mmCIF file of C-alpha atoms in Angstrom:
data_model
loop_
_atom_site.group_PDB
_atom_site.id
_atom_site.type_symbol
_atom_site.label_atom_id
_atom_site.label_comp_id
_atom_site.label_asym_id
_atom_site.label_seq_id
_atom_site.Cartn_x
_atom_site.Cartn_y
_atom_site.Cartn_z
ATOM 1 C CA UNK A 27 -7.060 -21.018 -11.534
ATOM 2 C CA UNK A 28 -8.578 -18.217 -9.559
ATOM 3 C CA UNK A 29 -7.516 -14.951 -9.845
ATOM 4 C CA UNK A 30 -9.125 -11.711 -7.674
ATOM 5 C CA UNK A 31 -10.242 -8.962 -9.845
ATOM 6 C CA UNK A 32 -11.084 -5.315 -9.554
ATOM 7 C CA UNK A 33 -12.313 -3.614 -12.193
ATOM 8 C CA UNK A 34 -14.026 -0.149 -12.323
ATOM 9 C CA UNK A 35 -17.603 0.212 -14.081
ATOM 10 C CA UNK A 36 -19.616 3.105 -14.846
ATOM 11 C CA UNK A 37 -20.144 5.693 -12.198
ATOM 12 C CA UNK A 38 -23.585 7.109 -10.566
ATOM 13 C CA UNK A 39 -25.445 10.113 -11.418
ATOM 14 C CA UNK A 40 -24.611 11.364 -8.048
ATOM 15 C CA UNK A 41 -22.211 11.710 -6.119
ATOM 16 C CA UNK A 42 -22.712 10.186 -1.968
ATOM 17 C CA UNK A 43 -22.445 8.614 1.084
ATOM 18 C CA UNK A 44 -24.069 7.721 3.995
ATOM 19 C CA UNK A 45 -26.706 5.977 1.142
ATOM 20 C CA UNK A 46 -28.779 2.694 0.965
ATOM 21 C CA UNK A 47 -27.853 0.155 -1.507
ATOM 22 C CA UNK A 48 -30.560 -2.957 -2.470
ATOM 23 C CA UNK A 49 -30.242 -5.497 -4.972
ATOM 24 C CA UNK A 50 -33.711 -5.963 -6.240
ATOM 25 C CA UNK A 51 -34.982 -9.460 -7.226
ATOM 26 C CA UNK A 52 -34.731 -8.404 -10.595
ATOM 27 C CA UNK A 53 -31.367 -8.313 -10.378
ATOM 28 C CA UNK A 54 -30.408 -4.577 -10.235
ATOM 29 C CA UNK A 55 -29.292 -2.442 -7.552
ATOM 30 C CA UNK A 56 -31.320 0.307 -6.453
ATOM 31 C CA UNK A 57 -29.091 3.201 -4.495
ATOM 32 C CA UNK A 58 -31.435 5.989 -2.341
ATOM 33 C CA UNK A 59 -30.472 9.060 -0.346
ATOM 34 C CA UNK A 60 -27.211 10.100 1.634
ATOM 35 C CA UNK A 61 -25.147 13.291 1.451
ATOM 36 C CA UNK A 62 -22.816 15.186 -0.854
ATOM 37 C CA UNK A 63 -22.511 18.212 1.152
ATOM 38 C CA UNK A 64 -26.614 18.300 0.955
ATOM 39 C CA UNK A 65 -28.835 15.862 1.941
ATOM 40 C CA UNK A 66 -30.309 13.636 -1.554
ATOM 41 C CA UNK A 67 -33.822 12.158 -2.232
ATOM 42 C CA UNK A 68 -32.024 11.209 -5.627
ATOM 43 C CA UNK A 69 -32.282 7.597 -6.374
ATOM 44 C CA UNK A 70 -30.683 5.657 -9.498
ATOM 45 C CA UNK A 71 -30.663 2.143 -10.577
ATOM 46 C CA UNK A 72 -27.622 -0.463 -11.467
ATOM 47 C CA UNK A 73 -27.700 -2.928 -14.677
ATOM 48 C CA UNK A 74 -25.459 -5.231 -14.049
ATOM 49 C CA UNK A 75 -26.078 -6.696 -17.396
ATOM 50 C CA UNK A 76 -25.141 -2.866 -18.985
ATOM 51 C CA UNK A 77 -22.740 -2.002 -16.679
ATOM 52 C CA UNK A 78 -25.163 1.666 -16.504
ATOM 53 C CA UNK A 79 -26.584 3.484 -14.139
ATOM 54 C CA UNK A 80 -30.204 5.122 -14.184
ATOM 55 C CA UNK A 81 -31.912 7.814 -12.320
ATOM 56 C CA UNK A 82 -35.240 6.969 -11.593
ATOM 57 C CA UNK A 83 -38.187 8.703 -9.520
ATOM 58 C CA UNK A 84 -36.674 10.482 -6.298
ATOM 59 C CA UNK A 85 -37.720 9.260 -2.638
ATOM 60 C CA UNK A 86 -40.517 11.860 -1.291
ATOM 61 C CA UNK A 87 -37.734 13.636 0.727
ATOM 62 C CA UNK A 88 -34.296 13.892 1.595
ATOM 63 C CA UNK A 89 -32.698 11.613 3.839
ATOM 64 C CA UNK A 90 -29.379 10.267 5.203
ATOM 65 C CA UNK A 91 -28.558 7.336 7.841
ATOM 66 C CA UNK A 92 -31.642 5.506 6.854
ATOM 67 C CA UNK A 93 -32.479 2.065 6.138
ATOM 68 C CA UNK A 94 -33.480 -0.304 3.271
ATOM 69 C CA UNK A 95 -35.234 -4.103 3.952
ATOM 70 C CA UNK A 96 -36.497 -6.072 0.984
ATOM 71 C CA UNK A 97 -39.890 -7.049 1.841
ATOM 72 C CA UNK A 98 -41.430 -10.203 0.878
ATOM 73 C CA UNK A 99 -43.136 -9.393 -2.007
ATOM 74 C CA UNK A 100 -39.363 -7.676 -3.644
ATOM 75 C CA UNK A 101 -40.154 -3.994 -2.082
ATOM 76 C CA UNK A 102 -38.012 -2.016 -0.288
ATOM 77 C CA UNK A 103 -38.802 -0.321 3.064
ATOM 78 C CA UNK A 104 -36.778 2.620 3.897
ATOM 79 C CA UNK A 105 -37.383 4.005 7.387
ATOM 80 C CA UNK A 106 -36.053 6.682 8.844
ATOM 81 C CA UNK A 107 -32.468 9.020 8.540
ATOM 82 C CA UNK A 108 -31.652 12.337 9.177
ATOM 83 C CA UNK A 109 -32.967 15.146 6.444
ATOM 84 C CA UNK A 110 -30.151 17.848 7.637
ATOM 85 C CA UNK A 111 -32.142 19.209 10.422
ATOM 86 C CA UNK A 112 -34.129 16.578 12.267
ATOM 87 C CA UNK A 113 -34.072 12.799 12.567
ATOM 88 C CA UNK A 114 -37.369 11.098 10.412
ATOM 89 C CA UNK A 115 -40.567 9.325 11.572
ATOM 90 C CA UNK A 116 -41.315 9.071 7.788
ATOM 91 C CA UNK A 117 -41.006 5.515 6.191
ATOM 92 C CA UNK A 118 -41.588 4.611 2.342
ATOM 93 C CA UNK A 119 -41.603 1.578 -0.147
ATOM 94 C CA UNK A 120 -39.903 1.515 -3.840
ATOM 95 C CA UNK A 121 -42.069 -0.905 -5.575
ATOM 96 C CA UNK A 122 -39.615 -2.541 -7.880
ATOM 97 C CA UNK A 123 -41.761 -3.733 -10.927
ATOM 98 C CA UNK A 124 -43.097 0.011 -11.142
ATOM 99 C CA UNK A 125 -40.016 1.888 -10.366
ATOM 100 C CA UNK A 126 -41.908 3.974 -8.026
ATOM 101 C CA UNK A 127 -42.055 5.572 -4.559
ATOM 102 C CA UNK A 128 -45.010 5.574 -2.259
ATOM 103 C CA UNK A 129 -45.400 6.802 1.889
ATOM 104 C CA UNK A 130 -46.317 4.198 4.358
ATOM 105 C CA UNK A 131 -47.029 4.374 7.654
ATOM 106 C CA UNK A 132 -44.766 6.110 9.693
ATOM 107 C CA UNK A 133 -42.501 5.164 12.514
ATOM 108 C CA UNK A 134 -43.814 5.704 16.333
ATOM 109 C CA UNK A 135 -39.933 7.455 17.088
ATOM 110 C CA UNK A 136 -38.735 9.307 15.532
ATOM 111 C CA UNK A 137 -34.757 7.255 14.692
ATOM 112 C CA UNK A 138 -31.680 7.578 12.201
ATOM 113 C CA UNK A 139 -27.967 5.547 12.044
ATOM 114 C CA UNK A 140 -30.408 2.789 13.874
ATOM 115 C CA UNK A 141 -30.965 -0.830 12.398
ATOM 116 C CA UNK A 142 -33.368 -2.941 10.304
ATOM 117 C CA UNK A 143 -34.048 -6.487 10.179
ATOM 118 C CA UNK A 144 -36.199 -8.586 8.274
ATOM 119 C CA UNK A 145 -37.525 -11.534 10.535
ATOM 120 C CA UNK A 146 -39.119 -14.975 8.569
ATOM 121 C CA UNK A 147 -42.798 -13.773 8.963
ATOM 122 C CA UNK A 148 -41.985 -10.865 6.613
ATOM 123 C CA UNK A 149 -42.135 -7.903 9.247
ATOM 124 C CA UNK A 150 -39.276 -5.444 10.279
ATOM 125 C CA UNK A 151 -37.881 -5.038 12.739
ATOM 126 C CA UNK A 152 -35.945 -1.698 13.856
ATOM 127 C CA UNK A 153 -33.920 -0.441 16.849
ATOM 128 C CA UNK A 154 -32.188 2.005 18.163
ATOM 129 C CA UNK A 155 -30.840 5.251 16.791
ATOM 130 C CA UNK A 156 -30.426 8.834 17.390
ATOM 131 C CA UNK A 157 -32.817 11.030 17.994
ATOM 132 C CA UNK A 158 -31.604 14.304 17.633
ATOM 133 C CA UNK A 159 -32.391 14.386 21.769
ATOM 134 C CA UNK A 160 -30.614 11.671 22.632
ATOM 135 C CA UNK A 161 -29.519 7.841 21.973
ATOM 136 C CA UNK A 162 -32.667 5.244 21.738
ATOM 137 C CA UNK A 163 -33.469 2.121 23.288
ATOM 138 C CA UNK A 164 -36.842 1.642 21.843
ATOM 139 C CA UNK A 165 -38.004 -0.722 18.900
ATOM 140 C CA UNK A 166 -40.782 -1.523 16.938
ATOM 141 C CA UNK A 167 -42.517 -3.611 13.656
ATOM 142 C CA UNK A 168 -43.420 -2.479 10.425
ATOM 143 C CA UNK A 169 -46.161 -5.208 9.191
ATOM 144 C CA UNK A 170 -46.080 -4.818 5.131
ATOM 145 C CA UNK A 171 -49.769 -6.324 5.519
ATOM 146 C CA UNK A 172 -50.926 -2.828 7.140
ATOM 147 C CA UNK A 173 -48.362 -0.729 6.419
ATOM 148 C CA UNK A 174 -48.050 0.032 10.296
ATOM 149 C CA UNK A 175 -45.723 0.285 13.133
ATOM 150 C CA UNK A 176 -45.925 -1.242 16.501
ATOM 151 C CA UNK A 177 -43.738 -0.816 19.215
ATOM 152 C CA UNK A 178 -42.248 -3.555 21.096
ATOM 153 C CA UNK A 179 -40.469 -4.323 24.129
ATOM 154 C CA UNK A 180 -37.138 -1.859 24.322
ATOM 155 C CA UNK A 181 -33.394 -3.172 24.427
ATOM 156 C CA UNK A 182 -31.901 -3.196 27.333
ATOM 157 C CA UNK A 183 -29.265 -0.993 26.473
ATOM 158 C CA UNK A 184 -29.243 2.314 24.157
ATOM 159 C CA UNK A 185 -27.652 2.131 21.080
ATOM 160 C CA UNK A 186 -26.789 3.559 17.773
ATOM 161 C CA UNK A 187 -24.395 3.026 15.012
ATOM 162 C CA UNK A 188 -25.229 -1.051 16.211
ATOM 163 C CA UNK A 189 -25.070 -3.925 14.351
ATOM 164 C CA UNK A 190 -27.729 -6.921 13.845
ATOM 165 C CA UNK A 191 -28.459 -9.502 12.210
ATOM 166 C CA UNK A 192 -31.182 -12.829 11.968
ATOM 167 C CA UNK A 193 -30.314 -15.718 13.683
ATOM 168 C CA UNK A 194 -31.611 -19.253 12.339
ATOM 169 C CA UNK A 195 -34.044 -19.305 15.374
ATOM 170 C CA UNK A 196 -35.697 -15.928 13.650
ATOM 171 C CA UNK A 197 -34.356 -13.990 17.019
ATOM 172 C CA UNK A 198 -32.349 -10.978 16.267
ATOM 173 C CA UNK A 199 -28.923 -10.422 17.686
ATOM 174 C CA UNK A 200 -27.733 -7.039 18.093
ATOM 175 C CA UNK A 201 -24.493 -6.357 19.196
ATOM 176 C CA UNK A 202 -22.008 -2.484 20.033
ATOM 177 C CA UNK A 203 -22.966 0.924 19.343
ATOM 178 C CA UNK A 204 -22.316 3.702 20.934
ATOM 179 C CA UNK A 205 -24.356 5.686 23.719
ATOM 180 C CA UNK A 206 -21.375 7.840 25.191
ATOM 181 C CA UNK A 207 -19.241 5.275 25.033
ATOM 182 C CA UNK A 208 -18.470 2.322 22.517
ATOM 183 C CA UNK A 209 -20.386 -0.765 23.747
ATOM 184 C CA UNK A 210 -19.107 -4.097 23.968
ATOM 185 C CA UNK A 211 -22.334 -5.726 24.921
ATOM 186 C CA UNK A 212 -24.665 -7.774 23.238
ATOM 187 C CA UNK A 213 -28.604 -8.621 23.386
ATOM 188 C CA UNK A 214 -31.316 -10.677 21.520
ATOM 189 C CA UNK A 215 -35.108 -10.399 21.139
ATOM 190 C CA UNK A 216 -36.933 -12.687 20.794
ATOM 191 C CA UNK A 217 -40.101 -11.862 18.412
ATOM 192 C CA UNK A 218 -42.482 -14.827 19.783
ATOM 193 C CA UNK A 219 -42.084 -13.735 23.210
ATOM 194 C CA UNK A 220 -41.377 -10.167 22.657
ATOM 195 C CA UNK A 221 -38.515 -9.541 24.787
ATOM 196 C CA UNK A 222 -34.877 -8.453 24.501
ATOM 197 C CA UNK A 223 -32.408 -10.627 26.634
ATOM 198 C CA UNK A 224 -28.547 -10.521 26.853
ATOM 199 C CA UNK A 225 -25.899 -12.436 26.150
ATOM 200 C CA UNK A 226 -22.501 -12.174 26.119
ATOM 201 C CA UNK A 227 -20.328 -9.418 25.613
ATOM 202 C CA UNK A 228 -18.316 -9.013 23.002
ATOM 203 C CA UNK A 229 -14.232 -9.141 23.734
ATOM 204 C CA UNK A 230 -13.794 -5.207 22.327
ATOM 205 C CA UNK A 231 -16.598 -2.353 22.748
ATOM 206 C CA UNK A 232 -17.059 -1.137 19.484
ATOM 207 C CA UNK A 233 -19.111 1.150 17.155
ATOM 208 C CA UNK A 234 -19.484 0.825 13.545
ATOM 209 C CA UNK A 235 -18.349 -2.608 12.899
ATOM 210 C CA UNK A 236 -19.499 -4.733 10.269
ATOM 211 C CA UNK A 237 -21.147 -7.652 10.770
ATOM 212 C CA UNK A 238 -21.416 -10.957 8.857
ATOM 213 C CA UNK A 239 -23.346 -14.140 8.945
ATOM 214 C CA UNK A 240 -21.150 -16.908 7.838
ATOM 215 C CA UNK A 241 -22.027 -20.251 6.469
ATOM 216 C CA UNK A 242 -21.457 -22.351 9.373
ATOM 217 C CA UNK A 243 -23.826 -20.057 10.800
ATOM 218 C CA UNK A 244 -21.345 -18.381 13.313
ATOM 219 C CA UNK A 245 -21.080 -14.294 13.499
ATOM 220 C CA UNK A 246 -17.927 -12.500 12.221
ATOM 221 C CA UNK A 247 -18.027 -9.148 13.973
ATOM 222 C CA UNK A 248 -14.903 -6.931 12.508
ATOM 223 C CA UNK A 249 -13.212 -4.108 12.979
ATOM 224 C CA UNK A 250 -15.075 -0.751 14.164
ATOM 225 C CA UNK A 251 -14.151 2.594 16.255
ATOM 226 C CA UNK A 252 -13.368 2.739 20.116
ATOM 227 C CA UNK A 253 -11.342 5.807 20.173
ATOM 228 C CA UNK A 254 -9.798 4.751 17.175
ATOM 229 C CA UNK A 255 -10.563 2.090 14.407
ATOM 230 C CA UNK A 256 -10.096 -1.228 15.009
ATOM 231 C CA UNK A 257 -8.157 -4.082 12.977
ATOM 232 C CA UNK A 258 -9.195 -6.866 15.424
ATOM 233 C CA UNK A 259 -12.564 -9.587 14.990
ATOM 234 C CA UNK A 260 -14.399 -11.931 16.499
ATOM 235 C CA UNK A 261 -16.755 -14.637 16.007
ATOM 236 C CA UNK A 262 -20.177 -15.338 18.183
ATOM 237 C CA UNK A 263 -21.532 -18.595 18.309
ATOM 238 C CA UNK A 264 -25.374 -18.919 18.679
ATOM 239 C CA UNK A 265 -25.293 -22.084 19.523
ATOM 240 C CA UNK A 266 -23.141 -21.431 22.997
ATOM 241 C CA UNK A 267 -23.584 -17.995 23.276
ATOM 242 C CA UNK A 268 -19.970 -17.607 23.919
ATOM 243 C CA UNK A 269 -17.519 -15.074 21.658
ATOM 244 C CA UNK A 270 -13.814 -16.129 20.184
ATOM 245 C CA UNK A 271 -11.164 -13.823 19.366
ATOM 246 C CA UNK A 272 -9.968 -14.315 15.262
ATOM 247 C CA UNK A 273 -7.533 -13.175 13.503
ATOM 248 C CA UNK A 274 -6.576 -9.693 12.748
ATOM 249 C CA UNK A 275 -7.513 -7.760 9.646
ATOM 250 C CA UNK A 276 -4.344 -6.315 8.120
ATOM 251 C CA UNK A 277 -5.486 -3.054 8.455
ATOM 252 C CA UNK A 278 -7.939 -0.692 11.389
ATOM 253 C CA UNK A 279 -11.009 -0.185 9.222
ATOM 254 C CA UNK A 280 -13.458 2.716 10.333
ATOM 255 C CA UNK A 281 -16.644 2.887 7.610
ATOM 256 C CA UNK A 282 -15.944 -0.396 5.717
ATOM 257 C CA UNK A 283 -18.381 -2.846 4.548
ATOM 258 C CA UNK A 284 -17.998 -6.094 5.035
ATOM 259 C CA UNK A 285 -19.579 -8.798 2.345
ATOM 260 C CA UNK A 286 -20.061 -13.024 2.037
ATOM 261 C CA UNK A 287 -19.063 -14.612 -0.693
ATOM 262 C CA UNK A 288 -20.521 -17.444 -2.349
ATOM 263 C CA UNK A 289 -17.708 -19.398 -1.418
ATOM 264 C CA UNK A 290 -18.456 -18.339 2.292
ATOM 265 C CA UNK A 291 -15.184 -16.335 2.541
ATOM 266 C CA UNK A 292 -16.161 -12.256 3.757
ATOM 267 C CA UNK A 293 -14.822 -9.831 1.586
ATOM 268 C CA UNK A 294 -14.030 -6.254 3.736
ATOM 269 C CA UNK A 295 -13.399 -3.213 1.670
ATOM 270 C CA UNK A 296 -12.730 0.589 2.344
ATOM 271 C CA UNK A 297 -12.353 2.403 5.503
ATOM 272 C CA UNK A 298 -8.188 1.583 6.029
ATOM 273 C CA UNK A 299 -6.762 5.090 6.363
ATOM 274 C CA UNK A 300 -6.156 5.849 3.073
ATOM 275 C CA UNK A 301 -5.407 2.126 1.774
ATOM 276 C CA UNK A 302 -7.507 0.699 -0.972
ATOM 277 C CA UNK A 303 -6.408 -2.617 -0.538
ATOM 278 C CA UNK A 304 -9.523 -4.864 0.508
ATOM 279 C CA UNK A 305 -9.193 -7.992 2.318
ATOM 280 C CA UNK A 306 -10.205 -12.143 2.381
ATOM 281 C CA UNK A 307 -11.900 -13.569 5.860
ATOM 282 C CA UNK A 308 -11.159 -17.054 5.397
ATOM 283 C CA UNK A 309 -13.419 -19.144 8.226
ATOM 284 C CA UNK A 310 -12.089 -22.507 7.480
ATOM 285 C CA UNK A 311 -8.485 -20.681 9.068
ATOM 286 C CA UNK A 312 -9.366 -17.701 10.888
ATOM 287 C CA UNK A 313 -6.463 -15.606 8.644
ATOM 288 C CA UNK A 314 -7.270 -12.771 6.509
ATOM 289 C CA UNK A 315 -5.334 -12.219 3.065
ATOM 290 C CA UNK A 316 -4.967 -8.935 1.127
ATOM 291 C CA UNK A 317 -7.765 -9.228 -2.101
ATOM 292 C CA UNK A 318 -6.206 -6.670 -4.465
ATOM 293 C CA UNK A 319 -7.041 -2.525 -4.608
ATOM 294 C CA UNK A 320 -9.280 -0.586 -5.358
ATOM 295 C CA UNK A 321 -9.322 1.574 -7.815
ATOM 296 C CA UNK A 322 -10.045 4.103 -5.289
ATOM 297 C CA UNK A 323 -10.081 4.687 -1.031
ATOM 298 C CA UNK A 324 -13.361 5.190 0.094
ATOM 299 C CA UNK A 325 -15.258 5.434 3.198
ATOM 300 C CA UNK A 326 -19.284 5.519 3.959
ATOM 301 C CA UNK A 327 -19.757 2.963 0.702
ATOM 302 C CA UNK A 328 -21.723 0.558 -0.053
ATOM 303 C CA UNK A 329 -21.245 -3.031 -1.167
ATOM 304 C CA UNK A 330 -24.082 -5.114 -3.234
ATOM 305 C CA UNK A 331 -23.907 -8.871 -3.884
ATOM 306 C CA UNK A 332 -25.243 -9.180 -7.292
ATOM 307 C CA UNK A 333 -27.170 -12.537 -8.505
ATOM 308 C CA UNK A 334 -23.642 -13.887 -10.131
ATOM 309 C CA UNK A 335 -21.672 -13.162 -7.050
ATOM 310 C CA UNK A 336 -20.260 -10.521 -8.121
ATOM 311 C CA UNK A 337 -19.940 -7.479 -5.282
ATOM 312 C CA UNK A 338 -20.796 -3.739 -6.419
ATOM 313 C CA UNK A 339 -18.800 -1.211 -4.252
ATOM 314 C CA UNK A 340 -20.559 2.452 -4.796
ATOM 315 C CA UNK A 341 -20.116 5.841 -3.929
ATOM 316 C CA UNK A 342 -18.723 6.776 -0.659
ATOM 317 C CA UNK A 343 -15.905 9.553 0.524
ATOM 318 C CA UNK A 344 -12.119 9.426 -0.391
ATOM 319 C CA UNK A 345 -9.871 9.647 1.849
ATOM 320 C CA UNK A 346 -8.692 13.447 0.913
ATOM 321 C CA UNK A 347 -12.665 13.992 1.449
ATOM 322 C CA UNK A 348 -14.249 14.136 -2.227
ATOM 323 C CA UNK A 349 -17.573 12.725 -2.071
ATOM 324 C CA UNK A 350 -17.815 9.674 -4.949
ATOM 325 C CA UNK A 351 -19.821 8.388 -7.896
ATOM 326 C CA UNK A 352 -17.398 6.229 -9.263
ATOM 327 C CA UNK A 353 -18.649 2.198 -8.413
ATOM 328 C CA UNK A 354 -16.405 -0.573 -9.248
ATOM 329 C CA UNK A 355 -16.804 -4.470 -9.227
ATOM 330 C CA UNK A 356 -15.107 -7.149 -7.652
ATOM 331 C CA UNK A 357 -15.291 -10.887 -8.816
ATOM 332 C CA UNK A 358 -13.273 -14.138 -8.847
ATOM 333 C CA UNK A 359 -12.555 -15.520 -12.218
#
C-alpha cells in the first residue's frame, strides 16, 4: 500500500527565499543566494544520504531572483538576480566535483526574476526579466564552450516573472508574466532558426505560475497571480498548439512550486494562504487530491527531486512572514 509522507529533516545554515535550488549529479542539492532581510552569496549543500546540510564556498556576490541550469558537464550556471540595489549582468559556474565558484562571462543585459533553459546542444538560453528600468523582451545564449553570451532574436512580448520550459522539438515555450499587466499569451523560439513565434494564448493571464512537463509530454500550467492568486490550470498541447482548461487545485496558490513525480503525477506545495496542505495533479483524470501538510506554510521555496524520488522542499517565508531554514521531505512509501 502507498501511503504519502511528510517528514521534516535537518534545516539550512541560513535562513531564505527567493534562492536557487540544484540537485547535482552527485546526488546532493546545492542551494545559492536569495534574501533574509539582506541579500545572501551564502551557499550550502544537501546529503540526502545524512539528512545534513553544509556550507560551502559563497557565490562571488550577493544575489536574489537569479537562475541555476545544470550544464552538460554537471555545472551550474547562475545568471543574473538582483543584489539589493541593481539588477546583475554577472553570471558564474559552481563546479560540482570541486565545490567551487568561478566568474564567467557576463550577460549582454543586464536581467533578474527572468528565465533559463537548457536546450539539447548544451547552451542556455535566457529571457526576459526586469531591469531595474523597465520589463525586457530581449534574450540571449550562454555557450559553456566559451563561456560567452550572444544575443538572439527578442520575444515578441515583454515579460518577467514567465514561465518556460523545453519542448521535445528542443524549441522553448514560454508562456505569462507580467509587463503591467498579467499576460495570458504564449510564444516559442525556435533555436535553429532563431526566431520567437506565437502561439496560443493561454485561457487565464497569469504571473508566477508553475509550470510542468508531464509524461505524455503535454504542459500543466497552474495556478499564479492576476490580481489575486489563482486555483485554476491548464494543459498545452505541443502537438496542436491548442490549450484545455483542467481541473481546479483545491486551493489559489501564489509562490508555490510545482514538482513531477516519478509516477508522472505533479506534486504542488506552498503558496495557499496560510494552508500547508500540498496537493496531487493526477493527468490520467485531470482531478487534484490533497497530499498531506506540511510541517510548515511557506512561500518563495524551493522543491528538489532527489535521485530516489524523493522531493526536498527548502527554505522559503511563512505565512506570518519569518524567513525559513527548516527543509522537509516528501516521499511515497
Amino acid at each position: 500500500m502507498c501511503h504519502l509522507v511528510w517528514f521534516a529533516t535537518n534545516p539550512m545554515s541560513n535562513t531564505r527565499e527567493y534562492h536557487i535550488a540544484s540537485t547535482l549529479t552527485n546526488g546532493k542539492v546545492l542551494v545559492a543566494g536569495g534574501y533574509n532581510g539582506a541579500v545572501l552569496n551564502s551557499a550550502e549543500l544537501y546529503n540526502p544520504l545524512t539528512g545534513t546540510w553544509a556550507t560551502i564556498n559563497a557565490m562571488s556576490g550577493v544575489r536574489k531572483l537569479h537562475t541555476a541550469t545544470i550544464l552538460t558537464n554537471g555545472n551550474v550556471l547562475i545568471s543574473g538576480g538582483n543584489d539589493g540595489t541593481n539588477f546583475l549582468t554577472s553570471a558564474e559556474l559552481f563546479n560540482s566535483s570541486s565545490g567551487t565558484w568561478t566568474t564567467t562571462g557576463n550577460m549582454n543585459n543586464v536581467r533578474g526574476a527572468h528565465i533559463a533553459v537548457i536546450l539539447t546542444n548544451g547552451k542556455v538560453l535566457v529571457s526576459g526579466g526586469d531591469s531595474g528600468n523597465g520589463f525586457l523582451n530581449s534574450a540571449e545564449l550562454y555557450n559553456p564552450l566559451t563561456s560567452t553570451w550572444t544575443t538572439v532574436t527578442s520575444m515578441n512580448s515583454l515579460r518577467v516573472v514567465h514561465v518556460a520550459s523545453v519542448l521535445a522539438n528542443n524549441n522553448v515555450f514560454v508562456a505569462g508574466g507580467y509587463n503591467g499587466v498579467s499576460l495570458a499569451s504564449a510564444e516559442i523560439y525556435n533555436p535553429s532558426a532563431n526566431t520567437w513565434t506565437n502561439t496560443a494564448s493561454m485561457n487565464y493571464a497569469r504571473q508566477l505560475p508553475t509550470i510542468s512537463v508531464l509524461l505524455n509530454g503535454k504542459i500543466l500550467v497552474a495556478g499564479g497571480d492576476n490580481g489575486g492568486s489563482l486555483k485554476v490550470a491548464e494543459l498545452y498541447d505541443p502537438s496542436s498548439s491548442t490549450w484545455t482548461v483542467t481541473g481546479s487545485m483545491n486551493c489559489a496558490r501564489l509562490g508555490h512550486a510545482a514538482t513531477v513525480l516519478s509516477n508522472g503525477n505533479v506534486l504542488v506545495t506552498g503558496g495557499c494562504n496560510g494552508n500547508s496542505f500540498a496537493e496531487l495533479y493526477n493527468p490520467s483524470t485531470g482531478n487534484w487530491t490533497i497530499a498531506g501538510n506540511m510541517t510548515t506554510t511557506r512561500i518563495y521555496h524551493t522543491a528538489s527531486t532527489l535521485i530516489n524520488g524523493t522531493v526536498l522542499i527548502a527554505g522559503g517565508i511563512s505565512n506570518s512572514g519569518t524567513y525559513l531554514n527548516s527543509a522537509e521531505l516528501y516521499s511515497t512509501l
